[in-house]
mmCIF file of N, CA, C and O in Angstrom:
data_model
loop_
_atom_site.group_PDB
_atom_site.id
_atom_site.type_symbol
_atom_site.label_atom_id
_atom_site.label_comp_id
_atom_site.label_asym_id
_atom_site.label_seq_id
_atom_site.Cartn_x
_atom_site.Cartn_y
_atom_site.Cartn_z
ATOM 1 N N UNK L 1 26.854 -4.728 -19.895
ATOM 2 C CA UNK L 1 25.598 -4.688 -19.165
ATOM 3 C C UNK L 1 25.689 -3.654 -18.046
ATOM 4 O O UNK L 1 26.585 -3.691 -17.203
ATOM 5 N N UNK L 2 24.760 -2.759 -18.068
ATOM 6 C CA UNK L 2 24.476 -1.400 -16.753
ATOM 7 C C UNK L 2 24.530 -2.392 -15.753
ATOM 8 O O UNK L 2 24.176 -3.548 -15.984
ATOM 9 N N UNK L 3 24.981 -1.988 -14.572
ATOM 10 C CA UNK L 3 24.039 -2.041 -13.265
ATOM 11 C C UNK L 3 23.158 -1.825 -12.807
ATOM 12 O O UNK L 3 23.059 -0.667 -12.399
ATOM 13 N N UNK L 4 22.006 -2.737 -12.584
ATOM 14 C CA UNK L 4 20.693 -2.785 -12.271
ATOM 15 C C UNK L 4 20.179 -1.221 -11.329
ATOM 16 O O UNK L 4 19.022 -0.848 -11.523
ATOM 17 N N UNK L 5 20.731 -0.701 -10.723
ATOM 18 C CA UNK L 5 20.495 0.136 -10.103
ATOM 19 C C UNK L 5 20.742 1.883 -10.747
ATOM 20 O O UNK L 5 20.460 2.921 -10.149
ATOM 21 N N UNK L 6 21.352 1.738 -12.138
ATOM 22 C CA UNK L 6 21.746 2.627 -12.812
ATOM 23 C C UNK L 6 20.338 2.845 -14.144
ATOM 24 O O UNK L 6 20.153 3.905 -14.742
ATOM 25 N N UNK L 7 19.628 1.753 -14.322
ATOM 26 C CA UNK L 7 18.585 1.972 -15.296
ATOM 27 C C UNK L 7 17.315 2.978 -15.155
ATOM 28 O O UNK L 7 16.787 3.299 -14.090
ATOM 29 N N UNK L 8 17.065 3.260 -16.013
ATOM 30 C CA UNK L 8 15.756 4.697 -16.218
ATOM 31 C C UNK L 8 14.610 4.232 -16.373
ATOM 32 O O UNK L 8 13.535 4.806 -16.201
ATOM 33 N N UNK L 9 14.875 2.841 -16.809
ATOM 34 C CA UNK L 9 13.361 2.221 -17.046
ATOM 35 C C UNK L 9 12.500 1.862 -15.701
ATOM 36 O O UNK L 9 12.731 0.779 -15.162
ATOM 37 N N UNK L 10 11.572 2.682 -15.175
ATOM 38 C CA UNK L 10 10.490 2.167 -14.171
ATOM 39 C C UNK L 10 9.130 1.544 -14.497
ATOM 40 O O UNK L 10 8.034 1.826 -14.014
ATOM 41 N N UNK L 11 9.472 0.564 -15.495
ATOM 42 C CA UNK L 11 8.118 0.116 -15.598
ATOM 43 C C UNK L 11 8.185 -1.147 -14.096
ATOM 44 O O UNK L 11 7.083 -1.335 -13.580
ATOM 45 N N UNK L 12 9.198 -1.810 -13.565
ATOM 46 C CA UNK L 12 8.815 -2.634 -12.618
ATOM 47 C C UNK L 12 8.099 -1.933 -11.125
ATOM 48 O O UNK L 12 7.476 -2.701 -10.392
ATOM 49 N N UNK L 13 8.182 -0.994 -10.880
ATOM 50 C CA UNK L 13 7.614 -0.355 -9.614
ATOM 51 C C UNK L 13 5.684 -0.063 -10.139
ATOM 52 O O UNK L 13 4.820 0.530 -9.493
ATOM 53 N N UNK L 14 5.561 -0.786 -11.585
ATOM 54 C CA UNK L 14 4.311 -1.432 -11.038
ATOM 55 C C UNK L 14 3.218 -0.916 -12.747
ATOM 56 O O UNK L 14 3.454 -0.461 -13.866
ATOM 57 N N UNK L 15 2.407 -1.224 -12.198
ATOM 58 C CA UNK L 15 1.170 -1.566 -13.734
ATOM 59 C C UNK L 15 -0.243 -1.719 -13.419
ATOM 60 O O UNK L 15 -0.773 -2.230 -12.432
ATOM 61 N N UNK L 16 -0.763 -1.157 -14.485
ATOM 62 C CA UNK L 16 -2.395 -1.617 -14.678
ATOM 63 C C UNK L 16 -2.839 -2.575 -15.151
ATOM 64 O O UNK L 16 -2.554 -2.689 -16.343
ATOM 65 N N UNK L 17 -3.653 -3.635 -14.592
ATOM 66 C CA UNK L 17 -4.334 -4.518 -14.874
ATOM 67 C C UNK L 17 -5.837 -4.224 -15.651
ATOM 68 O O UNK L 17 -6.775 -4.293 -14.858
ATOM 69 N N UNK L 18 -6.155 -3.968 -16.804
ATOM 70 C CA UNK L 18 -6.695 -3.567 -16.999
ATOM 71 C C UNK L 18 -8.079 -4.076 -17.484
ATOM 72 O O UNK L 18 -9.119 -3.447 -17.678
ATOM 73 N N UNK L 19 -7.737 -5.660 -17.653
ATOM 74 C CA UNK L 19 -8.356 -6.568 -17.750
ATOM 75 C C UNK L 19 -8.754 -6.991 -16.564
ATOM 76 O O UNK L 19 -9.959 -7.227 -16.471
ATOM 77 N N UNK L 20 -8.149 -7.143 -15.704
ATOM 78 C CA UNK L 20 -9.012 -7.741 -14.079
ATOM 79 C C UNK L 20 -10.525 -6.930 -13.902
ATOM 80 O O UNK L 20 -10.948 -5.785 -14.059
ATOM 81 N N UNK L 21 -11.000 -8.108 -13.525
ATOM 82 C CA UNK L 21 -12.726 -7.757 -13.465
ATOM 83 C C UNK L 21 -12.780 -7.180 -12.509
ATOM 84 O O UNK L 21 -13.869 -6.604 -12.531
ATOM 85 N N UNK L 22 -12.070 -6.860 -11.282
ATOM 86 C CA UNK L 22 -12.284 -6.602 -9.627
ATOM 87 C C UNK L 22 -11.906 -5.033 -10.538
ATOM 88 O O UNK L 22 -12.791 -4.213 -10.294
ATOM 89 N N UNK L 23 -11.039 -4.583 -11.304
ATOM 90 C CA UNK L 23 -11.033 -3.203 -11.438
ATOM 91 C C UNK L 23 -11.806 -1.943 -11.593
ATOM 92 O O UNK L 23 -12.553 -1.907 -12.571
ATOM 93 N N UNK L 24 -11.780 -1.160 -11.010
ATOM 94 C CA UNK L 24 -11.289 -0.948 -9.757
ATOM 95 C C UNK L 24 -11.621 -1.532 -8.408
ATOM 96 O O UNK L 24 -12.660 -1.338 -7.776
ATOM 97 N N UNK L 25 -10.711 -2.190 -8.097
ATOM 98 C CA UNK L 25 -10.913 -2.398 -6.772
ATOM 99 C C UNK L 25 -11.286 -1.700 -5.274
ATOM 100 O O UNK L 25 -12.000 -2.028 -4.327
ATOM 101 N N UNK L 26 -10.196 -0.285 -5.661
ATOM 102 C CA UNK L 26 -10.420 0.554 -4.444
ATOM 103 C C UNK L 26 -11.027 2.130 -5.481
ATOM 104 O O UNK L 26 -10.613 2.673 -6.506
ATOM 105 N N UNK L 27 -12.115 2.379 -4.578
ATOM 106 C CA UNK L 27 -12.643 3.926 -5.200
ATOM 107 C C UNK L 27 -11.184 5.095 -4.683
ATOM 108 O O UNK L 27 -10.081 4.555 -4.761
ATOM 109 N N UNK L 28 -11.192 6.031 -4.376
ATOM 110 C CA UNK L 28 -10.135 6.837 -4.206
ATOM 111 C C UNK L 28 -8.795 7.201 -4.480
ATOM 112 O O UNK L 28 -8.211 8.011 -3.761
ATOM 113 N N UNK L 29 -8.281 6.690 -5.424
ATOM 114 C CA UNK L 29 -7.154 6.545 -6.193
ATOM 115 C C UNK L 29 -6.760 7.472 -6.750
ATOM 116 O O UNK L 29 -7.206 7.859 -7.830
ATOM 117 N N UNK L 30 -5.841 8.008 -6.112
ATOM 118 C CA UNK L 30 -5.756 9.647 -7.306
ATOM 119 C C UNK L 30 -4.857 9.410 -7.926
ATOM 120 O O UNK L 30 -4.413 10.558 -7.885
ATOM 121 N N UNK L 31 -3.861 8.684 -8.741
ATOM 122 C CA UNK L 31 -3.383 8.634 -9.849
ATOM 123 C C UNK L 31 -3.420 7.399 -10.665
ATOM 124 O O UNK L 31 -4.281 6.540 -10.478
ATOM 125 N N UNK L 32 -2.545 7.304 -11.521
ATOM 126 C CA UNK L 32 -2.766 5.822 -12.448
ATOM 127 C C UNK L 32 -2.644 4.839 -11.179
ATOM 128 O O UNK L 32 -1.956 5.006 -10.172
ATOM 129 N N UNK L 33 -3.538 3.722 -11.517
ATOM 130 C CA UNK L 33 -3.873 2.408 -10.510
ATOM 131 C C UNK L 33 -2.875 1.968 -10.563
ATOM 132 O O UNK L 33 -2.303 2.195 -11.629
ATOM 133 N N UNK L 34 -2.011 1.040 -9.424
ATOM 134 C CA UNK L 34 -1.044 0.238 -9.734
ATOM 135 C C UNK L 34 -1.396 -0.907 -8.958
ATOM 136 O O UNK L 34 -1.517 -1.061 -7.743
ATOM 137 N N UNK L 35 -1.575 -1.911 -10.226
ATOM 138 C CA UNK L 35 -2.074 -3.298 -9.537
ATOM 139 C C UNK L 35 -0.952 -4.247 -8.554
ATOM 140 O O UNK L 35 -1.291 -5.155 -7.794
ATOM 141 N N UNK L 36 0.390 -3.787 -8.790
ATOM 142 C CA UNK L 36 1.866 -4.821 -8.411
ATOM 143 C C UNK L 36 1.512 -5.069 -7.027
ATOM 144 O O UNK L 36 1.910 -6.138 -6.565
ATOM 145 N N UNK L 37 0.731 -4.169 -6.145
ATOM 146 C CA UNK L 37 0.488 -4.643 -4.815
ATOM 147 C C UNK L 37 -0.829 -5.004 -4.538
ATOM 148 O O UNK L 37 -1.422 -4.480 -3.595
ATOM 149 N N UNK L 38 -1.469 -6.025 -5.406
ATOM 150 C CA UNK L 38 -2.478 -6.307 -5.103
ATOM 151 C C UNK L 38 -3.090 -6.803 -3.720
ATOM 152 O O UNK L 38 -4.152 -6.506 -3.173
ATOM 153 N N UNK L 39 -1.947 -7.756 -3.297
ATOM 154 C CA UNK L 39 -1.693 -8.036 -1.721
ATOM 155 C C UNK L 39 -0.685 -6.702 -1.475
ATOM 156 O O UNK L 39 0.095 -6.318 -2.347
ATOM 157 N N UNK L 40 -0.790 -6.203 -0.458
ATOM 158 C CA UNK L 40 0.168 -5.584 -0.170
ATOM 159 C C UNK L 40 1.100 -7.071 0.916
ATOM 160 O O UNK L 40 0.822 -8.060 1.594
ATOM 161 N N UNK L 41 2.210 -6.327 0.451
ATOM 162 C CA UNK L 41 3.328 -6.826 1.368
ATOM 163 C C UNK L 41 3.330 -6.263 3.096
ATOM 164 O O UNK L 41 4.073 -6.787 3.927
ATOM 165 N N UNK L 42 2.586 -5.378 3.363
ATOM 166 C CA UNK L 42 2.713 -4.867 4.626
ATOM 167 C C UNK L 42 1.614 -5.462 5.631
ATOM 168 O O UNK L 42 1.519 -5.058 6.789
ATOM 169 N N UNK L 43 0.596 -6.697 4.953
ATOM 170 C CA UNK L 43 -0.281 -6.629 6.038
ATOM 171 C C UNK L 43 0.228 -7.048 7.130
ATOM 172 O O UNK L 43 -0.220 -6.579 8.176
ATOM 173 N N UNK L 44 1.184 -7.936 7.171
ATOM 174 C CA UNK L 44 1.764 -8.625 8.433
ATOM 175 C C UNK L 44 2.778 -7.667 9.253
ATOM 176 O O UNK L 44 3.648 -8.095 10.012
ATOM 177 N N UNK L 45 2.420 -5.733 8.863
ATOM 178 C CA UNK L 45 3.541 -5.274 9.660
ATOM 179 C C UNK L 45 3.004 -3.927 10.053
ATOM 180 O O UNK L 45 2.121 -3.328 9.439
ATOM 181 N N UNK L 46 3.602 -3.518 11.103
ATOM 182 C CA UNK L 46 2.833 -1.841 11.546
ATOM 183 C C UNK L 46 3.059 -0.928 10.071
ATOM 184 O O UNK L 46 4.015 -0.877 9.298
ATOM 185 N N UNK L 47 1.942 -0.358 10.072
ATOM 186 C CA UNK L 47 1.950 1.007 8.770
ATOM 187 C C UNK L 47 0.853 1.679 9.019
ATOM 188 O O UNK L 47 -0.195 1.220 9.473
ATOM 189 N N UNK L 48 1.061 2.658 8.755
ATOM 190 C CA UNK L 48 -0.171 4.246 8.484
ATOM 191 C C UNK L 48 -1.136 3.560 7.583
ATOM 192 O O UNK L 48 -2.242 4.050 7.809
ATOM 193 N N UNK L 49 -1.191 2.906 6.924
ATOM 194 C CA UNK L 49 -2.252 2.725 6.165
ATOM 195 C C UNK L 49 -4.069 2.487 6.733
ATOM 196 O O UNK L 49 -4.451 1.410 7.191
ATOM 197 N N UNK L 50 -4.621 3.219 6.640
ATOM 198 C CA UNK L 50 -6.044 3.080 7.139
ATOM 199 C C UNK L 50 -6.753 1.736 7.313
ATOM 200 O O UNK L 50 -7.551 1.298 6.484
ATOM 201 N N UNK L 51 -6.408 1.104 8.453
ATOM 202 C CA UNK L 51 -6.946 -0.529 8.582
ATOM 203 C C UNK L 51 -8.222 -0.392 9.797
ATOM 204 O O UNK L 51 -8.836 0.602 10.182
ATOM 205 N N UNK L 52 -8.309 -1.699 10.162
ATOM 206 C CA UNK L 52 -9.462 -1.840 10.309
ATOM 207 C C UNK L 52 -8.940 -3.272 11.092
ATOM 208 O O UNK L 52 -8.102 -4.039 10.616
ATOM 209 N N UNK L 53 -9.697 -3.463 12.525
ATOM 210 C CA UNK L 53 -8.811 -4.532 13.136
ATOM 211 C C UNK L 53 -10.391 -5.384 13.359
ATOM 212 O O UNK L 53 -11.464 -4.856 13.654
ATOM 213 N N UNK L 54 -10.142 -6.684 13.139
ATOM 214 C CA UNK L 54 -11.567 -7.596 13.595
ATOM 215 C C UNK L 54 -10.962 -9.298 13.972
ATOM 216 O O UNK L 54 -9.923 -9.849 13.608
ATOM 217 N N UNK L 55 -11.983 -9.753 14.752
ATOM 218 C CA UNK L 55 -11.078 -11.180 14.967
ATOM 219 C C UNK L 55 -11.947 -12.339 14.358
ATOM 220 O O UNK L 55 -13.165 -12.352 14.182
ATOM 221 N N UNK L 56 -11.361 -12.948 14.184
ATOM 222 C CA UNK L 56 -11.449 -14.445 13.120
ATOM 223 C C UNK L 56 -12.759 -15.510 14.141
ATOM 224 O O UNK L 56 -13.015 -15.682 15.333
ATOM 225 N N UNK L 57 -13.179 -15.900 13.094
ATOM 226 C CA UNK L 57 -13.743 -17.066 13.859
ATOM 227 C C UNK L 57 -12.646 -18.157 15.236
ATOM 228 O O UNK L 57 -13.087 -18.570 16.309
ATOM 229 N N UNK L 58 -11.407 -18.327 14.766
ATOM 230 C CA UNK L 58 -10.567 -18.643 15.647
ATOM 231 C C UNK L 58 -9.831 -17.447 16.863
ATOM 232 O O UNK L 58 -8.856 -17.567 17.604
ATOM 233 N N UNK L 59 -10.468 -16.695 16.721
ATOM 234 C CA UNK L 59 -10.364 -15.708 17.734
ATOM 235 C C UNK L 59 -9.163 -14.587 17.423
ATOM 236 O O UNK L 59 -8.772 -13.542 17.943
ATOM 237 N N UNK L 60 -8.888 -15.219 16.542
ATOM 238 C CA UNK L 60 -7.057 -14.404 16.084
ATOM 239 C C UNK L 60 -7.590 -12.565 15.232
ATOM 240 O O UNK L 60 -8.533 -12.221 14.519
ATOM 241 N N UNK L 61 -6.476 -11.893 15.780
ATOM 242 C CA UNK L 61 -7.036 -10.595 15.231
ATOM 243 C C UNK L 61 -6.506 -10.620 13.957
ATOM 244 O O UNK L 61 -5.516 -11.264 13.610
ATOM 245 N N UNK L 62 -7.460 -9.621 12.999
ATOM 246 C CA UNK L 62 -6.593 -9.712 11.882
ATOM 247 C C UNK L 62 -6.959 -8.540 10.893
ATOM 248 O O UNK L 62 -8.155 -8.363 10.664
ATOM 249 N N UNK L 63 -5.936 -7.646 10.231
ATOM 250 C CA UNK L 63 -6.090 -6.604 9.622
ATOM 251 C C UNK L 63 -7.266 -6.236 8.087
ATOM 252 O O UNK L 63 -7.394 -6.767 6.984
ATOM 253 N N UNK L 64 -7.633 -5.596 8.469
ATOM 254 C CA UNK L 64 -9.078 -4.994 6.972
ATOM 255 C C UNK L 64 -8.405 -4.090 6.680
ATOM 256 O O UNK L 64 -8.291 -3.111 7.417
ATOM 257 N N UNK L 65 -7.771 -4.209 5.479
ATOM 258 C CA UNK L 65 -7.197 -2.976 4.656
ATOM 259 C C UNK L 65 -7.674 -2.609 3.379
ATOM 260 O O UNK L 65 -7.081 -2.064 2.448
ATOM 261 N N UNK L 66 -8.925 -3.021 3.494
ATOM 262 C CA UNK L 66 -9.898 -2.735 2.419
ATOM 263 C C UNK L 66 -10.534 -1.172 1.580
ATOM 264 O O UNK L 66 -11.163 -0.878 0.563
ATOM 265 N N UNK L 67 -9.760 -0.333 3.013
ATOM 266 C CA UNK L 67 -9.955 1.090 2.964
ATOM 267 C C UNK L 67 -8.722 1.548 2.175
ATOM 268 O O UNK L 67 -8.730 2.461 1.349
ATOM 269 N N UNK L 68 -7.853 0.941 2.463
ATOM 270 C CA UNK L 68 -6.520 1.773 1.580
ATOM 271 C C UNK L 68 -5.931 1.923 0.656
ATOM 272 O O UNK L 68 -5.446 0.930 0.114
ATOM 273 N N UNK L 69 -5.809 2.731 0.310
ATOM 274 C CA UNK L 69 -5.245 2.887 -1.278
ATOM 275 C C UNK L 69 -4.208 2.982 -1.772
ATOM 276 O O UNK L 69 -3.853 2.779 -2.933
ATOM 277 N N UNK L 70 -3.301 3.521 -0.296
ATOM 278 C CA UNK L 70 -1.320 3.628 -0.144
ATOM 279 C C UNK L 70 -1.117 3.155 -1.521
ATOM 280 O O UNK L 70 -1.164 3.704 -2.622
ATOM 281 N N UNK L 71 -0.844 1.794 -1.052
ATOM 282 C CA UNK L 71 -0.046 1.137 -2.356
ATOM 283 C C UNK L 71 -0.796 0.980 -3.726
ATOM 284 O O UNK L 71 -0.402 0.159 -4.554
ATOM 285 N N UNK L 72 -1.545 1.532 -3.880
ATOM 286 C CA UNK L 72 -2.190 1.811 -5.289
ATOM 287 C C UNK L 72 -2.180 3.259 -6.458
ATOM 288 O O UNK L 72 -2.336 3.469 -7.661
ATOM 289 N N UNK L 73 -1.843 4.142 -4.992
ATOM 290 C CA UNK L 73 -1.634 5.532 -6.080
ATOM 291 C C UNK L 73 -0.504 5.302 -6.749
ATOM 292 O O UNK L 73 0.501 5.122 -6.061
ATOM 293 N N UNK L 74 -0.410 5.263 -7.835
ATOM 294 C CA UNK L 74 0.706 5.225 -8.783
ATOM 295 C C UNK L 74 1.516 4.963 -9.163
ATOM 296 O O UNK L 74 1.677 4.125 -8.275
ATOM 297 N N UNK L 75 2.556 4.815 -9.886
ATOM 298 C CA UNK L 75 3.658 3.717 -10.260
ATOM 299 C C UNK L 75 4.346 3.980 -9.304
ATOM 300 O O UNK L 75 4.340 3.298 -8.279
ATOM 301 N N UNK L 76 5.298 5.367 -9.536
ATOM 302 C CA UNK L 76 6.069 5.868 -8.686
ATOM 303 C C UNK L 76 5.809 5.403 -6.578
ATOM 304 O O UNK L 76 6.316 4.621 -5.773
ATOM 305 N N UNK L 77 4.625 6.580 -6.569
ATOM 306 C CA UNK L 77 4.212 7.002 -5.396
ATOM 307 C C UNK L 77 4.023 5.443 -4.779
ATOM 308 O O UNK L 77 4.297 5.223 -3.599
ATOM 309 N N UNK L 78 3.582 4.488 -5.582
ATOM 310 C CA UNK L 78 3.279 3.003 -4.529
ATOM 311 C C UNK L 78 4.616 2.482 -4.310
ATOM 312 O O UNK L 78 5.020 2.125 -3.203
ATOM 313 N N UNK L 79 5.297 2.442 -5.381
ATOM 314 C CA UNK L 79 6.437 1.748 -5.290
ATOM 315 C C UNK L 79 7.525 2.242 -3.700
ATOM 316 O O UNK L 79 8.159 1.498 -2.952
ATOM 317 N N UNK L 80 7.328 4.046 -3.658
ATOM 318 C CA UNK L 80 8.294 4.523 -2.836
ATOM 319 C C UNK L 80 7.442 4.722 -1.590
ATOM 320 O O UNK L 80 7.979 5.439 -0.745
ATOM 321 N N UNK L 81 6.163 4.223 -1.264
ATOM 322 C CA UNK L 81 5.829 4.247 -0.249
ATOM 323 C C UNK L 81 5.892 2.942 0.554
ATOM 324 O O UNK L 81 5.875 2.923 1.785
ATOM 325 N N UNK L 82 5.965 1.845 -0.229
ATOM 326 C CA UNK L 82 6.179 0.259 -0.156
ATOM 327 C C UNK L 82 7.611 0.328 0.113
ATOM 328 O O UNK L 82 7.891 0.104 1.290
ATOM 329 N N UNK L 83 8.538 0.564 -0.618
ATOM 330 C CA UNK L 83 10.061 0.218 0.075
ATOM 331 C C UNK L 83 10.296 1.314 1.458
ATOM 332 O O UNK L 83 10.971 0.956 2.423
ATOM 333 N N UNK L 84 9.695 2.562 1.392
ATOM 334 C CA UNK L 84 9.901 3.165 2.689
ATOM 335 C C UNK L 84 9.920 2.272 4.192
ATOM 336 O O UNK L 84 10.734 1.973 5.065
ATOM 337 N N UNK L 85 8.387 2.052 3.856
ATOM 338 C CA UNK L 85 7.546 0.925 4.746
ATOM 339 C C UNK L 85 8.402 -0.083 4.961
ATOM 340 O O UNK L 85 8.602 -0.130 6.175
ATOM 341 N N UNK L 86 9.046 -0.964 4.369
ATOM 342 C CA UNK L 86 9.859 -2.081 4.022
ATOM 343 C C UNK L 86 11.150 -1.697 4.775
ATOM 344 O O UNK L 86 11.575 -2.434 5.665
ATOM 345 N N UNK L 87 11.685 -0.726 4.484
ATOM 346 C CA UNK L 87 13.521 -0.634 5.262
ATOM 347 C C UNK L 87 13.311 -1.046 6.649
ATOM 348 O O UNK L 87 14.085 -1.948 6.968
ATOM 349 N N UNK L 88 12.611 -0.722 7.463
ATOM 350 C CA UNK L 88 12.520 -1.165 9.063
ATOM 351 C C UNK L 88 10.853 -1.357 9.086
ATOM 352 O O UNK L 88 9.947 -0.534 8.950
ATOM 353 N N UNK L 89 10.846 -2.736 9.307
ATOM 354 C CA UNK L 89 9.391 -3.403 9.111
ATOM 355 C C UNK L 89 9.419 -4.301 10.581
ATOM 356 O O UNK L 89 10.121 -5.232 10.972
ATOM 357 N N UNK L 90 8.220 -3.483 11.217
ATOM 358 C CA UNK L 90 7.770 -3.718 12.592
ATOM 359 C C UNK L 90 6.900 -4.832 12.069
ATOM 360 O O UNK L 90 6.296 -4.777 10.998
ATOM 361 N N UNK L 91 6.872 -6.349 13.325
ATOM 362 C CA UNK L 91 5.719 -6.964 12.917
ATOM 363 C C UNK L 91 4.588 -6.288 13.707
ATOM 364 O O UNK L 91 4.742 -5.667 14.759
ATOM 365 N N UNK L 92 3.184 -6.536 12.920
ATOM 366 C CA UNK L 92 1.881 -5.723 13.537
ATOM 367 C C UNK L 92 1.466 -6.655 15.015
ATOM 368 O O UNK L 92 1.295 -7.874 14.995
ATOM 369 N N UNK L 93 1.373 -5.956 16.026
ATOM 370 C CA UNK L 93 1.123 -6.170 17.146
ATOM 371 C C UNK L 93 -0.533 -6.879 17.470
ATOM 372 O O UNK L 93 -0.847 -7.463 18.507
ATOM 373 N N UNK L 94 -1.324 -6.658 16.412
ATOM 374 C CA UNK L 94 -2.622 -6.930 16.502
ATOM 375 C C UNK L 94 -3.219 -5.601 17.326
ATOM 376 O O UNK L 94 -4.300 -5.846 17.862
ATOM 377 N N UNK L 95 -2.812 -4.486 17.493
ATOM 378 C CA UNK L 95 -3.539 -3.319 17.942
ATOM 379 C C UNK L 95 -4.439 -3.013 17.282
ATOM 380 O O UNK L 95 -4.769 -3.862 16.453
ATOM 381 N N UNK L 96 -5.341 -1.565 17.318
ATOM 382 C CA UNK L 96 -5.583 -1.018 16.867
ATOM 383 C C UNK L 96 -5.399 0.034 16.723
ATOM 384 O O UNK L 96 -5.024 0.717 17.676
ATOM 385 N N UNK L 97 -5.615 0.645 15.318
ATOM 386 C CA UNK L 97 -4.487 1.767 14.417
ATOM 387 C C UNK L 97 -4.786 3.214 15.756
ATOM 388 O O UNK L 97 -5.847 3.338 16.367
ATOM 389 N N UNK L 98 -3.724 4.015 15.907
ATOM 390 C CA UNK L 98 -3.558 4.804 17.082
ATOM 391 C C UNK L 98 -3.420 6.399 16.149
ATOM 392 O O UNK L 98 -3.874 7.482 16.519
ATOM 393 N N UNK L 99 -2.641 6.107 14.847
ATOM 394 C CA UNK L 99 -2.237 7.442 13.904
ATOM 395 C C UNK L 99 -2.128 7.449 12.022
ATOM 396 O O UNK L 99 -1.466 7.808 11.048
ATOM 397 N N UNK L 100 -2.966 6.967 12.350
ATOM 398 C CA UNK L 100 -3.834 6.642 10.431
ATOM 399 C C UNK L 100 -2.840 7.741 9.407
ATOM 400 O O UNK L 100 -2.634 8.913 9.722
ATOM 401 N N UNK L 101 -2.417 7.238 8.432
ATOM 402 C CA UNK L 101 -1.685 8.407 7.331
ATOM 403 C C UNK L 101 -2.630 9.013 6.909
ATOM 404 O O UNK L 101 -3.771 8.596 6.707
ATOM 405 N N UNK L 102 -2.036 10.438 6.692
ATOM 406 C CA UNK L 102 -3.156 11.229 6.141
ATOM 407 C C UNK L 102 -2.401 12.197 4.968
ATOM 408 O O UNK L 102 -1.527 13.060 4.874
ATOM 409 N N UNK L 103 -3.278 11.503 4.216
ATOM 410 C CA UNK L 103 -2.625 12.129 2.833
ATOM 411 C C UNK L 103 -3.339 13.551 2.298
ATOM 412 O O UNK L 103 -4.485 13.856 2.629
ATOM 413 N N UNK L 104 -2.626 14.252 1.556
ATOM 414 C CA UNK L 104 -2.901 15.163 1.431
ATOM 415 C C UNK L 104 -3.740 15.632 0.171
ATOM 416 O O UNK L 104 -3.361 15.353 -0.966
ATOM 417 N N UNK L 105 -4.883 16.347 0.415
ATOM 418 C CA UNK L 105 -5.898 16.429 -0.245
ATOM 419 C C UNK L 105 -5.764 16.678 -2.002
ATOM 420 O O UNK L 105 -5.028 17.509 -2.534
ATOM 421 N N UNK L 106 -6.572 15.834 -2.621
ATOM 422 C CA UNK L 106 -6.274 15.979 -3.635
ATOM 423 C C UNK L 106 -6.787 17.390 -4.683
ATOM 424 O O UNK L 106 -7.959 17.763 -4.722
ATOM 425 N N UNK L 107 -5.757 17.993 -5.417
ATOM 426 C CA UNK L 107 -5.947 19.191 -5.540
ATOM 427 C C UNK L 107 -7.161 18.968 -7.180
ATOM 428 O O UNK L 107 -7.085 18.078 -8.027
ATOM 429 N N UNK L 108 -8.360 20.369 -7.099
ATOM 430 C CA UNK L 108 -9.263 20.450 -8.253
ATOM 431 C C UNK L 108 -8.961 21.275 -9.198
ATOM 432 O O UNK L 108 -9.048 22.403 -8.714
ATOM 433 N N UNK L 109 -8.580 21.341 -10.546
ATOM 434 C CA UNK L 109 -8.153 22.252 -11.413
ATOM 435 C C UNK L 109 -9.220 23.001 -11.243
ATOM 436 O O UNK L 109 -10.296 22.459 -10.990
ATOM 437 N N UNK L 110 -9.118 24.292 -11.346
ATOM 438 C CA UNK L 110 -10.143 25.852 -11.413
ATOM 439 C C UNK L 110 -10.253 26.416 -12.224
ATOM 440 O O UNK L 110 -10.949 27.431 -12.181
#
């Protein structure tokens, strides 16, 4: 048996749901959808991701990440932007976002 860390196969860093009725969920997606972070794992932590801060009927603040697409561009690209995020994971302060990621424009064949 390989060592888990030696295999070529990346189908676990993620997949299309292709059957889910919510699909697409988010408009702006520039490569294959990857549903594996449907929740993202980061709401409970500081990230670039384009949020949106509002407070609860119980007064508690709480993140709208309804805008972002981070963890959805692509098998690859979600997967390695999610463990980036993940190695040193700040909990979210309840601020509001100060330096939004800004990804880089998606290019038009000519």
């Amino acid at each position: 048996m390989q060592p888990k860390d030696t295999t070529t196969n990346e189908a676990f860093k993620g997949f299309t749901n292709t059957a889910c009725p919510f699909l697409p969920c988010h408009s702006g997606v520039r490569g294959q959808f990857n549903c594996l972070f449907c929740y993202c794992p980061l709401i409970a932590y500081r990230c670039p991701g384009p949020y949106k801060v509002f407070t609860d009927r119980n007064g508690t603040r709480r993140k709208d990440c309804s805008d972002c697409t981070l963890p959805h561009n692509g098998t690859r690209g979600a997967w390695n932007f999610i463990q980036k995020w993940l190695e040193r994971p700040v909990i979210w302060d309840g601020q509001e976002q100060t330096r939004p990621y800004r990804q880089k424009p998606v290019r038009t064949k000519s």
